[in-house]
Each structure stands twice: as C-alpha cells, then as structure tokens.
Amino acid sequence: MKLWATALMASQLFVTSLAFAHGPTPQKIDETIVIDAPVETVWKKVSDFNGIADWHPMVESVTSPEEGTRVLKLKGKGEITDSLDEKDDAKHYLSYRLLEENIEAFPVSFYTVSIELSKANEGTEMSWKGRFYRADTGNFPPEQYNDESAVKAMEAFAKTGMASLKESLEGKK
Amino acid sequence: MKLRLGLSLSLLLVAMPLAAQHAYISSQAASKITVVDIDKQDIMAAVDVATGPVGISLDNQRNQLFVTHPEMGVVTMIDTKTNKKLGEIRTGGQPFAIAVDPSGKHQVFVSDWERNAVVVINPETKLVVDILSVGKNPAGLAIDSKSRRIYVANRNSDTLTVLDADTPRQYAEVKTGKAPYAVTVSPDGKRIYVTAIQDNTVTVISGDDYKVIKTLEAGIAPYGVAVTPDNQWLYVANQGTNDVWVFDTQHLQRVAKIDVGEMPESISFTDDSQYAYVTNWFSNTLSVIDIKSQKVIKQIAMPDGPRSLGRFIGD
C-alpha cells in the first residue's frame, strides 16, 4: 500500500507542471493613467467587453462564442479566451479572468484583471489591476515562461491599452 | 452602575489568563513574516525568511511557527518566543498549506501542490516521514485533532480528500465546487467548509459521514474560510468582490457583507471570538474586523503580498 503510493509519487516527480493551469505563486500589476475625457465617455469604451479590439492595438480581433466570453486574437500571435466576472455601471468597474490560456501567445497561465474608472478633476483616472501566474508554474521555469516574462507581458498589455485609449479619446476632443 | 461595571471588568481581567496572542503574516513577495500583537493591534516584529512564504501553522505547545515556501521546496521553523529562525526542513515539491497536529504528537502535515500529495514531517528530526497520495494540486489542508482526520482540498480534481492523521488511510474523496482552495473544520468537528474559486461556492460537508450538507453561494472567487472559535459565524473572503461574507452557522444563512482590502486571501480569529483578521494580498494590508459590530476597525499596512494561508493567529 505504502510502496504503491511511493512508486506513484516517484513517477509524478518527473511530470512537467506546464499543464497545470495555476500555481502557488501569484504576481501582481497595478497601473493607472489619467485620461482627459469624462468618466462616461471612457466607460462606454471600456465596458464594451467584446469591443476591446477597437481601442487596444495588441488585439487584432474579438469573437464571442457566448455572452460573457471573448476570444482575443492577439496581433501576430494566437488566441486567448477571457470570461467576464463582473460589470458594474454605477461603480465603473469591470473584472474578468483568463478562461483558456495559450502560453505561446501570452506567457501567463492564469489571470484575473479588474479595471476601474474614477473622476479626476474634469477627467478620468483609469486603474488596471491584475493577479496572475507565470506560464510554467513548476519551480524551474525556462526564461520565456518565468515570473519576469509574465509580469512584462501583463504590464505591456495594460500600458499599451491604456495609452492607446487615452490617445484616441483625447484626440477626438 | 458605572462603579459596578468597572468592578466587574477588573474582576474579569484578574480571572482571565492573559495569554498574549499574535498574528503571523507571510508576505510572499517581500519574503517576510510580520508578527502582529493582538492586544495592541499593531506590528511588533518582522522575520526575514526564504523566498515566497505562503502557508502558516502554529504549534502553541512548543512555541513554534511553520511556514511553507512553494518556490523553494522548504518549510521554515521559527521560535515564537524569540521570533528567530530555528531552521529549514527540505520537503521537495511545492509545499503549500500546512497544519501542525494540535494533539501534541510531533507531526506536521503539508500539501504538496506539484506532487499531488500530503507530506508528513517530523519537526524534531526535520525529516519527511511519509508522503500520502491525494488529488490533483492540493491547496488548503485542515486537521481535526479529536476525530484524527486530515481534510485536503484538491484544487484541480474538484474534490476534498479525507485522510487519517495517524495511519496512511483514506476515508473518502468528496466532490466539491469547481477549483476548491481553502478548507476549515468547525471547532466541534461536525462540519467541514471548502471554498471553490471558480464556481463561487462554499461546500458544507458533514464531519460524521462526509456527505454534502449544503452548497452556499459566495462572492466572486472565494479564498479564505474560517469559523469563529465559539462556532457561531462562518467567514468567507472573496477575492473578486474584495469583501468578507458572514454566515450564521446554525441556519447557514448570510448575515453580513463586510468590505475589506483588495483581494482578501486568508481569515483567522482571536481565541475569544472578538476579532477577525484578514490578509489583503493586493492592497498589502491586514484588516481587523470587530465581530460583534461586523465592521472593519483597523487596517494595518503589511509588506508586499500578505497571504498567510491557514490558521495564522496563536500564542
């Protein structure tokens, strides 16, 4: 009985944990930007869950197989799928999570993201927060799948999206 | 009236043994354990530890603290009298949740996320004495000392494994919600509560026959779960909604929602059931909730990434 368990353990020791969709070590990003446009104007763009390709230059196109689910085709890369958790029009708050990972397209095995808008003088402060796990959640990840690569990818996606949204909304004034 | 109140209060102080309680907070990104004085509701010490501390368990009889480091495959032992490191125990794999056997028997149970197992450690020899096979990616783990049972939440099998605390024996594998994370046992051992991150539920399981009694709806992404020592209230920390939901354990009905910090993770109570402490992973704070008024009375700043999976308040 015990021997069995031990043999089972030994065989599992060498299994790569790449297939696990989650791990014990989350990372975070916390980005903000001030956009010179009213909160409602920014919210109209941000709250349209399937409309992200309109303002995010890293997203080529979006399809929605069912309500609350979006498949993002990343520019020059593959697809990842998000699932909407909460959309609160009064709080201007949106949260979603990664439903299907594709670490070759985006080196993160799982994330939850929340975006919130608040009034800042005449404009809007946009906050983008994420909790996520590296692509390879084992203890010896290759460089392209480690924590640093995951943080870089999450940061780049948030920053590029917010900067582009700011540019388009402020330019239209 | 005032005089009598003062008198009874002073009598109470004399009568009560004043065991000083502390909260031990693991900050995963800062690689620190912060010690909080419960009487003062303030930080009293900090201990530098190995990379990425997560799970916490206390041995109140021996004044020892155990901390897991999933990234390193080690468990740190700390002397809670001096707040100095006693050493590290090499477990291998990814040690995650941890529970000291409160019976006094010298053994500590650790869930190993990577190897789908529960590792049993002897803290005296600092050696692994057994490895028990469980479901996929075990996360939370709890022990009921009286019934000698270990409960393990298998994150990627959607089950709870029930093991014996003294012999390598499995009693049951119970279906839970999707992606179970934390698990706690009621003080009388009669109920086991398991949070499920992906379908936003808490599964209530009988400690007698391991049947599901009820499935409670929680907020978005429930993580930490705990029952007050007086067995009256069930607290659930929801990461997606940044709040704690309070259920009355008798009727299993929700009685309050308390806003805490961002992405709350773990909950523990003071022995007198007066205060709940909640780690907020994203906003780097510790919320102190007054249980009677169901309000946050204090937020204490913590080093980056406070988690403290497990029961983190003790002597």
GROMACS .gro file of C-alpha atoms in nm:
model
  488
    1MET     CA    1   0.000   0.000   0.000
    2LYS     CA    2   0.269   0.241   0.106
    3LEU     CA    3   0.502   0.111  -0.164
    4TRP     CA    4   0.233   0.181  -0.420
    5ALA     CA    5   0.197   0.537  -0.302
    6THR     CA    6   0.571   0.588  -0.311
    7ALA     CA    7   0.601   0.448  -0.663
    8LEU     CA    8   0.317   0.673  -0.773
    9MET     CA    9   0.489   0.973  -0.622
   10ALA     CA   10   0.818   0.893  -0.787
   11SER     CA   11   0.657   0.876  -1.130
   12GLN     CA   12   0.488   1.211  -1.072
   13LEU     CA   13   0.810   1.380  -0.972
   14PHE     CA   14   0.921   1.399  -1.332
   15VAL     CA   15   0.598   1.518  -1.484
   16THR     CA   16   0.630   1.875  -1.603
   17SER     CA   17   0.380   2.105  -1.444
   18LEU     CA   18   0.326   2.302  -1.766
   19ALA     CA   19  -0.020   2.156  -1.796
   20PHE     CA   20  -0.136   2.295  -1.462
   21ALA     CA   21  -0.348   2.600  -1.516
   22HIS     CA   22  -0.249   2.757  -1.187
   23GLY     CA   23   0.031   2.760  -0.934
   24PRO     CA   24   0.103   2.867  -0.583
   25THR     CA   25   0.284   3.193  -0.664
   26PRO     CA   26   0.076   3.483  -0.789
   27GLN     CA   27   0.223   3.810  -0.921
   28LYS     CA   28   0.055   4.150  -0.945
   29ILE     CA   29   0.043   4.458  -1.166
   30ASP     CA   30  -0.109   4.791  -1.068
   31GLU     CA   31  -0.123   5.051  -1.348
   32THR     CA   32  -0.303   5.385  -1.364
   33ILE     CA   33  -0.342   5.659  -1.622
   34VAL     CA   34  -0.533   5.988  -1.629
   35ILE     CA   35  -0.742   6.044  -1.941
   36ASP     CA   36  -0.867   6.391  -2.027
   37ALA     CA   37  -1.223   6.278  -2.102
   38PRO     CA   38  -1.538   6.234  -1.888
   39VAL     CA   39  -1.580   5.904  -1.700
   40GLU     CA   40  -1.890   5.809  -1.902
   41THR     CA   41  -1.702   5.852  -2.229
   42VAL     CA   42  -1.419   5.626  -2.116
   43TRP     CA   43  -1.664   5.377  -1.962
   44LYS     CA   44  -1.852   5.346  -2.291
   45LYS     CA   45  -1.534   5.208  -2.448
   46VAL     CA   46  -1.405   5.003  -2.156
   47SER     CA   47  -1.735   4.842  -2.057
   48ASP     CA   48  -1.790   4.701  -2.405
   49PHE     CA   49  -1.630   4.365  -2.320
   50ASN     CA   50  -1.621   4.240  -2.679
   51GLY     CA   51  -1.518   4.578  -2.823
   52ILE     CA   52  -1.158   4.582  -2.696
   53ALA     CA   53  -1.013   4.546  -3.047
   54ASP     CA   54  -1.147   4.899  -3.120
   55TRP     CA   55  -0.904   5.057  -2.876
   56HIS     CA   56  -0.633   4.804  -2.793
   57PRO     CA   57  -0.360   4.788  -3.061
   58MET     CA   58  -0.236   4.445  -2.946
   59VAL     CA   59  -0.576   4.288  -3.012
   60GLU     CA   60  -0.643   4.211  -3.375
   61SER     CA   61  -0.998   4.086  -3.342
   62VAL     CA   62  -1.254   3.953  -3.095
   63THR     CA   63  -1.513   3.680  -3.128
   64SER     CA   64  -1.768   3.592  -2.864
   65PRO     CA   65  -1.882   3.228  -2.860
   66GLU     CA   66  -2.131   3.309  -2.583
   67GLU     CA   67  -2.229   3.603  -2.368
   68GLY     CA   68  -1.959   3.695  -2.118
   69THR     CA   69  -1.688   3.509  -2.307
   70ARG     CA   70  -1.447   3.669  -2.554
   71VAL     CA   71  -1.175   3.516  -2.768
   72LEU     CA   72  -0.893   3.763  -2.832
   73LYS     CA   73  -0.683   3.716  -3.142
   74LEU     CA   74  -0.356   3.881  -3.043
   75LYS     CA   75  -0.174   4.066  -3.320
   76GLY     CA   76   0.075   3.832  -3.488
   77LYS     CA   77   0.004   3.566  -3.226
   78GLY     CA   78  -0.255   3.310  -3.126
   79GLU     CA   79  -0.579   3.331  -2.931
   80ILE     CA   80  -0.659   3.357  -2.560
   81THR     CA   81  -1.007   3.344  -2.403
   82ASP     CA   82  -1.142   3.570  -2.129
   83SER     CA   83  -1.452   3.530  -1.915
   84LEU     CA   84  -1.638   3.827  -1.766
   85ASP     CA   85  -1.684   3.817  -1.388
   86GLU     CA   86  -1.847   4.149  -1.305
   87LYS     CA   87  -1.958   4.467  -1.479
   88ASP     CA   88  -2.086   4.742  -1.255
   89ASP     CA   89  -2.204   5.052  -1.444
   90ALA     CA   90  -2.256   5.255  -1.127
   91LYS     CA   91  -1.906   5.185  -0.993
   92HIS     CA   92  -1.749   5.188  -1.342
   93TYR     CA   93  -1.589   4.858  -1.252
   94LEU     CA   94  -1.513   4.562  -1.477
   95SER     CA   95  -1.345   4.234  -1.386
   96TYR     CA   96  -1.263   3.926  -1.589
   97ARG     CA   97  -1.041   3.621  -1.586
   98LEU     CA   98  -0.842   3.409  -1.828
   99LEU     CA   99  -1.055   3.112  -1.924
  100GLU     CA  100  -0.826   2.942  -2.175
  101GLU     CA  101  -0.457   3.005  -2.170
  102ASN     CA  102  -0.220   2.996  -2.467
  103ILE     CA  103   0.126   3.050  -2.328
  104GLU     CA  104   0.284   3.083  -2.670
  105ALA     CA  105   0.062   3.379  -2.746
  106PHE     CA  106   0.070   3.522  -2.393
  107PRO     CA  107   0.310   3.380  -2.128
  108VAL     CA  108   0.064   3.367  -1.837
  109SER     CA  109  -0.115   3.052  -1.715
  110PHE     CA  110  -0.395   3.233  -1.535
  111TYR     CA  111  -0.500   3.589  -1.456
  112THR     CA  112  -0.778   3.794  -1.306
  113VAL     CA  113  -0.799   4.159  -1.409
  114SER     CA  114  -1.006   4.446  -1.273
  115ILE     CA  115  -1.045   4.783  -1.441
  116GLU     CA  116  -1.199   5.073  -1.255
  117LEU     CA  117  -1.267   5.433  -1.352
  118SER     CA  118  -1.295   5.726  -1.116
  119LYS     CA  119  -1.338   6.101  -1.161
  120ALA     CA  120  -1.014   6.302  -1.153
  121ASN     CA  121  -1.084   6.675  -1.185
  122GLU     CA  122  -1.251   6.708  -1.525
  123GLY     CA  123  -1.104   6.384  -1.650
  124THR     CA  124  -1.090   6.016  -1.560
  125GLU     CA  125  -0.843   5.810  -1.367
  126MET     CA  126  -0.826   5.461  -1.507
  127SER     CA  127  -0.687   5.180  -1.292
  128TRP     CA  128  -0.585   4.838  -1.427
  129LYS     CA  129  -0.500   4.569  -1.172
  130GLY     CA  130  -0.405   4.210  -1.229
  131ARG     CA  131  -0.329   3.895  -1.031
  132PHE     CA  132  -0.161   3.627  -1.239
  133TYR     CA  133   0.066   3.321  -1.255
  134ARG     CA  134   0.367   3.257  -1.478
  135ALA     CA  135   0.328   3.025  -1.779
  136ASP     CA  136   0.528   2.739  -1.625
  137THR     CA  137   0.421   2.709  -1.262
  138GLY     CA  138   0.688   2.449  -1.179
  139ASN     CA  139   0.990   2.552  -0.974
  140PHE     CA  140   1.231   2.557  -1.267
  141PRO     CA  141   1.061   2.752  -1.549
  142PRO     CA  142   1.251   2.835  -1.871
  143GLU     CA  143   1.316   3.207  -1.917
  144GLN     CA  144   1.029   3.274  -2.156
  145TYR     CA  145   0.781   3.123  -1.908
  146ASN     CA  146   0.909   3.267  -1.578
  147ASP     CA  147   0.766   3.534  -1.344
  148GLU     CA  148   0.959   3.814  -1.514
  149SER     CA  149   0.820   3.730  -1.859
  150ALA     CA  150   0.468   3.709  -1.716
  151VAL     CA  151   0.497   4.048  -1.542
  152LYS     CA  152   0.639   4.201  -1.859
  153ALA     CA  153   0.353   4.068  -2.073
  154MET     CA  154   0.082   4.179  -1.828
  155GLU     CA  155   0.237   4.524  -1.789
  156ALA     CA  156   0.281   4.574  -2.162
  157PHE     CA  157  -0.079   4.473  -2.232
  158ALA     CA  158  -0.222   4.708  -1.968
  159LYS     CA  159   0.005   5.004  -2.050
  160THR     CA  160  -0.032   4.979  -2.428
  161GLY     CA  161  -0.409   4.952  -2.398
  162MET     CA  162  -0.446   5.247  -2.163
  163ALA     CA  163  -0.207   5.470  -2.359
  164SER     CA  164  -0.387   5.399  -2.683
  165LEU     CA  165  -0.728   5.462  -2.526
  166LYS     CA  166  -0.603   5.793  -2.388
  167GLU     CA  167  -0.466   5.897  -2.724
  168SER     CA  168  -0.783   5.816  -2.915
  169LEU     CA  169  -1.019   5.978  -2.661
  170GLU     CA  170  -0.815   6.291  -2.610
  171GLY     CA  171  -0.751   6.327  -2.984
  172LYS     CA  172  -1.122   6.329  -3.060
  173LYS     CA  173  -1.188   6.634  -2.846
  174MET     CA  174  -2.384   5.144   3.771
  175LYS     CA  175  -2.058   5.279   3.643
  176LEU     CA  176  -1.880   5.160   3.952
  177ARG     CA  177  -2.019   4.810   3.916
  178LEU     CA  178  -1.912   4.794   3.556
  179GLY     CA  179  -1.561   4.897   3.649
  180LEU     CA  180  -1.551   4.640   3.924
  181SER     CA  181  -1.673   4.354   3.709
  182LEU     CA  182  -1.428   4.448   3.436
  183SER     CA  183  -1.135   4.438   3.673
  184LEU     CA  184  -1.255   4.106   3.813
  185LEU     CA  185  -1.270   3.973   3.459
  186LEU     CA  186  -0.914   4.082   3.393
  187VAL     CA  187  -0.790   3.905   3.702
  188ALA     CA  188  -0.988   3.591   3.629
  189MET     CA  189  -0.884   3.557   3.263
  190PRO     CA  190  -0.549   3.403   3.186
  191LEU     CA  191  -0.382   3.665   2.969
  192ALA     CA  192  -0.217   3.451   2.707
  193ALA     CA  193  -0.072   3.706   2.467
  194GLN     CA  194  -0.192   3.632   2.116
  195HIS     CA  195  -0.017   3.711   1.791
  196ALA     CA  196  -0.099   3.706   1.421
  197TYR     CA  197   0.178   3.579   1.192
  198ILE     CA  198   0.155   3.719   0.840
  199SER     CA  199   0.350   3.574   0.549
  200SER     CA  200   0.428   3.829   0.277
  201GLN     CA  201   0.502   3.626  -0.032
  202ALA     CA  202   0.662   3.898  -0.247
  203ALA     CA  203   0.860   4.056   0.040
  204SER     CA  204   0.975   3.719   0.184
  205LYS     CA  205   0.892   3.831   0.538
  206ILE     CA  206   0.688   3.713   0.834
  207THR     CA  207   0.528   4.003   1.020
  208VAL     CA  208   0.429   3.946   1.382
  209VAL     CA  209   0.123   4.143   1.499
  210ASP     CA  210   0.043   4.193   1.867
  211ILE     CA  211  -0.330   4.121   1.905
  212ASP     CA  212  -0.371   4.333   2.222
  213LYS     CA  213  -0.216   4.639   2.061
  214GLN     CA  214  -0.346   4.555   1.712
  215ASP     CA  215  -0.007   4.660   1.581
  216ILE     CA  216   0.317   4.521   1.436
  217MET     CA  217   0.574   4.411   1.694
  218ALA     CA  218   0.838   4.225   1.488
  219ALA     CA  219   0.939   4.109   1.141
  220VAL     CA  220   1.138   3.800   1.044
  221ASP     CA  221   1.323   3.763   0.713
  222VAL     CA  222   1.268   3.420   0.562
  223ALA     CA  223   1.346   3.233   0.238
  224THR     CA  224   1.175   3.335  -0.089
  225GLY     CA  225   0.797   3.329  -0.118
  226PRO     CA  226   0.645   3.230   0.220
  227VAL     CA  227   0.276   3.126   0.194
  228GLY     CA  228   0.125   2.867   0.432
  229ILE     CA  229   0.130   2.916   0.810
  230SER     CA  230   0.069   2.689   1.109
  231LEU     CA  231   0.140   2.728   1.480
  232ASP     CA  232   0.246   2.478   1.743
  233ASN     CA  233   0.118   2.656   2.053
  234GLN     CA  234   0.254   2.389   2.289
  235ARG     CA  235   0.610   2.415   2.165
  236ASN     CA  236   0.602   2.785   2.067
  237GLN     CA  237   0.689   2.712   1.708
  238LEU     CA  238   0.575   2.855   1.378
  239PHE     CA  239   0.590   2.666   1.047
  240VAL     CA  240   0.595   2.847   0.710
  241THR     CA  241   0.587   2.693   0.361
  242HIS     CA  242   0.790   2.815   0.063
  243PRO     CA  243   0.640   2.656  -0.251
  244GLU     CA  244   0.911   2.802  -0.477
  245MET     CA  245   1.193   2.661  -0.267
  246GLY     CA  246   1.058   2.322  -0.160
  247VAL     CA  247   1.124   2.406   0.204
  248VAL     CA  248   0.942   2.477   0.530
  249THR     CA  249   1.085   2.734   0.774
  250MET     CA  250   1.062   2.678   1.152
  251ILE     CA  251   1.053   2.985   1.377
  252ASP     CA  252   1.068   3.012   1.757
  253THR     CA  253   0.768   3.230   1.850
  254LYS     CA  254   0.919   3.325   2.187
  255THR     CA  255   1.221   3.490   2.029
  256ASN     CA  256   1.094   3.532   1.669
  257LYS     CA  257   1.419   3.374   1.549
  258LYS     CA  258   1.457   3.110   1.281
  259LEU     CA  259   1.513   2.757   1.409
  260GLY     CA  260   1.595   2.613   1.070
  261GLU     CA  261   1.454   2.483   0.745
  262ILE     CA  262   1.304   2.148   0.655
  263ARG     CA  263   1.353   2.029   0.297
  264THR     CA  264   1.031   1.878   0.163
  265GLY     CA  265   1.091   1.899  -0.213
  266GLY     CA  266   0.798   1.965  -0.447
  267GLN     CA  267   0.586   2.274  -0.380
  268PRO     CA  268   0.482   2.278  -0.013
  269PHE     CA  269   0.170   2.496   0.011
  270ALA     CA  270  -0.073   2.466   0.306
  271ILE     CA  271   0.048   2.336   0.639
  272ALA     CA  272  -0.107   2.209   0.965
  273VAL     CA  273   0.059   2.116   1.292
  274ASP     CA  274  -0.101   1.825   1.479
  275PRO     CA  275  -0.254   2.005   1.782
  276SER     CA  276  -0.268   1.681   1.986
  277GLY     CA  277   0.098   1.722   2.075
  278LYS     CA  278   0.207   1.430   1.857
  279HIS     CA  279   0.519   1.554   1.683
  280GLN     CA  280   0.398   1.569   1.324
  281VAL     CA  281   0.315   1.836   1.068
  282PHE     CA  282   0.110   1.789   0.751
  283VAL     CA  283   0.189   1.980   0.430
  284SER     CA  284   0.004   1.981   0.098
  285ASP     CA  285   0.239   1.945  -0.198
  286TRP     CA  286   0.090   2.120  -0.499
  287GLU     CA  287   0.333   1.974  -0.750
  288ARG     CA  288   0.344   1.612  -0.638
  289ASN     CA  289  -0.030   1.572  -0.564
  290ALA     CA  290   0.044   1.460  -0.212
  291VAL     CA  291   0.037   1.534   0.158
  292VAL     CA  292   0.386   1.530   0.304
  293VAL     CA  293   0.419   1.436   0.672
  294ILE     CA  294   0.712   1.594   0.857
  295ASN     CA  295   0.868   1.512   1.193
  296PRO     CA  296   0.979   1.858   1.315
  297GLU     CA  297   1.210   1.708   1.574
  298THR     CA  298   1.430   1.528   1.321
  299LYS     CA  299   1.335   1.776   1.046
  300LEU     CA  300   1.269   1.483   0.814
  301VAL     CA  301   0.985   1.380   0.583
  302VAL     CA  302   0.837   1.063   0.734
  303ASP     CA  303   0.559   0.990   0.485
  304ILE     CA  304   0.413   1.102   0.153
  305LEU     CA  305   0.042   1.034   0.104
  306SER     CA  306  -0.116   1.044  -0.240
  307VAL     CA  307  -0.417   1.280  -0.277
  308GLY     CA  308  -0.598   1.452  -0.568
  309LYS     CA  309  -0.453   1.696  -0.822
  310ASN     CA  310  -0.279   2.008  -0.691
  311PRO     CA  311  -0.378   2.001  -0.323
  312ALA     CA  312  -0.415   2.352  -0.182
  313GLY     CA  313  -0.585   2.403   0.159
  314LEU     CA  314  -0.549   2.150   0.436
  315ALA     CA  315  -0.702   2.122   0.785
  316ILE     CA  316  -0.675   1.883   1.076
  317ASP     CA  317  -0.942   1.783   1.329
  318SER     CA  318  -0.749   1.667   1.630
  319LYS     CA  319  -1.039   1.497   1.808
  320SER     CA  320  -1.152   1.274   1.522
  321ARG     CA  321  -0.791   1.237   1.394
  322ARG     CA  322  -0.882   1.337   1.041
  323ILE     CA  323  -0.699   1.544   0.777
  324TYR     CA  324  -0.901   1.729   0.514
  325VAL     CA  325  -0.733   1.827   0.187
  326ALA     CA  326  -0.882   2.045  -0.092
  327ASN     CA  327  -0.767   1.919  -0.433
  328ARG     CA  328  -0.765   2.232  -0.649
  329ASN     CA  329  -0.765   2.059  -0.988
  330SER     CA  330  -0.971   1.749  -0.903
  331ASP     CA  331  -1.266   1.942  -0.756
  332THR     CA  332  -1.263   1.717  -0.451
  333LEU     CA  333  -1.186   1.701  -0.079
  334THR     CA  334  -0.975   1.407   0.041
  335VAL     CA  335  -1.033   1.275   0.395
  336LEU     CA  336  -0.723   1.109   0.545
  337ASP     CA  337  -0.636   0.954   0.881
  338ALA     CA  338  -0.397   1.158   1.095
  339ASP     CA  339  -0.217   0.854   1.236
  340THR     CA  340  -0.213   0.584   0.970
  341PRO     CA  341  -0.188   0.605   0.589
  342ARG     CA  342  -0.558   0.555   0.528
  343GLN     CA  343  -0.807   0.740   0.308
  344TYR     CA  344  -1.171   0.753   0.424
  345ALA     CA  345  -1.336   0.947   0.143
  346GLU     CA  346  -1.300   1.170  -0.159
  347VAL     CA  347  -1.589   1.416  -0.165
  348LYS     CA  348  -1.700   1.621  -0.466
  349THR     CA  349  -1.674   1.997  -0.401
  350GLY     CA  350  -1.731   2.309  -0.611
  351LYS     CA  351  -1.501   2.397  -0.902
  352ALA     CA  352  -1.139   2.461  -0.800
  353PRO     CA  353  -1.151   2.413  -0.421
  354TYR     CA  354  -0.894   2.620  -0.237
  355ALA     CA  355  -0.921   2.662   0.140
  356VAL     CA  356  -1.073   2.422   0.392
  357THR     CA  357  -1.163   2.456   0.759
  358VAL     CA  358  -1.324   2.233   1.024
  359SER     CA  359  -1.578   2.366   1.275
  360PRO     CA  360  -1.450   2.366   1.636
  361ASP     CA  361  -1.678   2.070   1.721
  362GLY     CA  362  -1.553   1.875   1.419
  363LYS     CA  363  -1.907   1.831   1.285
  364ARG     CA  364  -1.867   2.034   0.969
  365ILE     CA  365  -1.607   2.091   0.702
  366TYR     CA  366  -1.625   2.404   0.487
  367VAL     CA  367  -1.449   2.425   0.149
  368THR     CA  368  -1.430   2.734  -0.077
  369ALA     CA  369  -1.434   2.686  -0.454
  370ILE     CA  370  -1.271   2.968  -0.650
  371GLN     CA  371  -1.421   2.903  -0.991
  372ASP     CA  372  -1.789   2.848  -0.919
  373ASN     CA  373  -1.805   3.091  -0.626
  374THR     CA  374  -1.936   2.845  -0.369
  375VAL     CA  375  -1.868   2.704  -0.023
  376THR     CA  376  -1.937   2.333   0.014
  377VAL     CA  377  -2.058   2.235   0.362
  378ILE     CA  378  -1.968   1.873   0.439
  379SER     CA  379  -2.066   1.660   0.739
  380GLY     CA  380  -1.775   1.556   0.961
  381ASP     CA  381  -1.964   1.237   1.052
  382ASP     CA  382  -2.037   1.075   0.716
  383TYR     CA  383  -1.861   1.314   0.470
  384LYS     CA  384  -2.186   1.386   0.283
  385VAL     CA  385  -2.252   1.731   0.141
  386ILE     CA  386  -2.500   1.913   0.369
  387LYS     CA  387  -2.539   2.230   0.165
  388THR     CA  388  -2.370   2.442  -0.100
  389LEU     CA  389  -2.353   2.810  -0.013
  390GLU     CA  390  -2.323   3.088  -0.266
  391ALA     CA  391  -2.020   3.309  -0.200
  392GLY     CA  392  -1.890   3.629  -0.362
  393ILE     CA  393  -1.662   3.613  -0.666
  394ALA     CA  394  -1.355   3.390  -0.620
  395PRO     CA  395  -1.386   3.288  -0.252
  396TYR     CA  396  -1.045   3.206  -0.098
  397GLY     CA  397  -1.010   3.202   0.279
  398VAL     CA  398  -1.269   3.036   0.503
  399ALA     CA  399  -1.284   3.012   0.883
  400VAL     CA  400  -1.528   2.953   1.170
  401THR     CA  401  -1.519   3.157   1.492
  402PRO     CA  402  -1.391   2.959   1.795
  403ASP     CA  403  -1.740   2.989   1.953
  404ASN     CA  404  -1.875   2.812   1.640
  405GLN     CA  405  -2.125   3.089   1.569
  406TRP     CA  406  -2.004   3.252   1.248
  407LEU     CA  407  -1.859   3.135   0.921
  408TYR     CA  408  -1.638   3.390   0.743
  409VAL     CA  409  -1.554   3.372   0.371
  410ALA     CA  410  -1.305   3.607   0.197
  411ASN     CA  411  -1.393   3.685  -0.165
  412GLN     CA  412  -1.104   3.798  -0.385
  413GLY     CA  413  -1.319   3.914  -0.675
  414THR     CA  414  -1.555   4.126  -0.468
  415ASN     CA  415  -1.298   4.250  -0.210
  416ASP     CA  416  -1.521   4.157   0.080
  417VAL     CA  417  -1.589   3.908   0.357
  418TRP     CA  418  -1.925   3.736   0.379
  419VAL     CA  419  -2.052   3.628   0.718
  420PHE     CA  420  -2.285   3.329   0.756
  421ASP     CA  421  -2.462   3.221   1.071
  422THR     CA  422  -2.358   2.858   1.119
  423GLN     CA  423  -2.688   2.746   1.265
  424HIS     CA  424  -2.905   2.836   0.967
  425LEU     CA  425  -2.626   2.864   0.709
  426GLN     CA  426  -2.766   3.200   0.601
  427ARG     CA  427  -2.565   3.503   0.506
  428VAL     CA  428  -2.600   3.779   0.766
  429ALA     CA  429  -2.342   4.037   0.653
  430LYS     CA  430  -2.106   4.156   0.381
  431ILE     CA  431  -1.801   4.344   0.506
  432ASP     CA  432  -1.579   4.540   0.266
  433VAL     CA  433  -1.211   4.476   0.336
  434GLY     CA  434  -0.891   4.550   0.137
  435GLU     CA  435  -0.822   4.441  -0.220
  436MET     CA  436  -0.811   4.069  -0.299
  437PRO     CA  437  -0.853   3.930   0.053
  438GLU     CA  438  -0.692   3.594   0.100
  439SER     CA  439  -0.698   3.437   0.447
  440ILE     CA  440  -0.902   3.480   0.769
  441SER     CA  441  -0.824   3.393   1.132
  442PHE     CA  442  -0.989   3.473   1.465
  443THR     CA  443  -0.875   3.566   1.812
  444ASP     CA  444  -0.943   3.294   2.073
  445ASP     CA  445  -1.219   3.499   2.238
  446SER     CA  446  -1.412   3.525   1.906
  447GLN     CA  447  -1.400   3.905   1.926
  448TYR     CA  448  -1.186   3.990   1.624
  449ALA     CA  449  -1.125   3.856   1.275
  450TYR     CA  450  -0.802   3.932   1.089
  451VAL     CA  451  -0.798   3.925   0.709
  452THR     CA  452  -0.492   3.943   0.482
  453ASN     CA  453  -0.541   4.156   0.170
  454TRP     CA  454  -0.298   4.029  -0.093
  455PHE     CA  455  -0.329   4.309  -0.346
  456SER     CA  456  -0.350   4.616  -0.123
  457ASN     CA  457  -0.083   4.491   0.123
  458THR     CA  458  -0.291   4.533   0.437
  459LEU     CA  459  -0.433   4.337   0.726
  460SER     CA  460  -0.797   4.420   0.809
  461VAL     CA  461  -0.913   4.388   1.169
  462ILE     CA  462  -1.288   4.318   1.193
  463ASP     CA  463  -1.487   4.359   1.513
  464ILE     CA  464  -1.709   4.051   1.509
  465LYS     CA  465  -1.991   4.199   1.718
  466SER     CA  466  -2.040   4.511   1.506
  467GLN     CA  467  -1.930   4.334   1.183
  468LYS     CA  468  -1.715   4.634   1.090
  469VAL     CA  469  -1.351   4.686   0.996
  470ILE     CA  470  -1.200   4.880   1.286
  471LYS     CA  471  -0.841   4.895   1.164
  472GLN     CA  472  -0.622   4.841   0.856
  473ILE     CA  473  -0.258   4.759   0.924
  474ALA     CA  474  -0.002   4.806   0.643
  475MET     CA  475   0.191   4.488   0.556
  476PRO     CA  476   0.498   4.410   0.343
  477ASP     CA  477   0.423   4.317  -0.022
  478GLY     CA  478   0.189   4.023  -0.086
  479PRO     CA  479   0.038   3.920   0.251
  480ARG     CA  480  -0.121   3.571   0.232
  481SER     CA  481  -0.092   3.352   0.545
  482LEU     CA  482  -0.289   3.056   0.414
  483GLY     CA  483  -0.403   2.866   0.725
  484ARG     CA  484  -0.477   2.949   1.089
  485PHE     CA  485  -0.236   3.234   1.150
  486ILE     CA  486  -0.335   3.355   1.499
  487GLY     CA  487  -0.192   3.186   1.808
  488ASP     CA  488   0.020   3.246   2.114
   0.00000   0.00000   0.00000
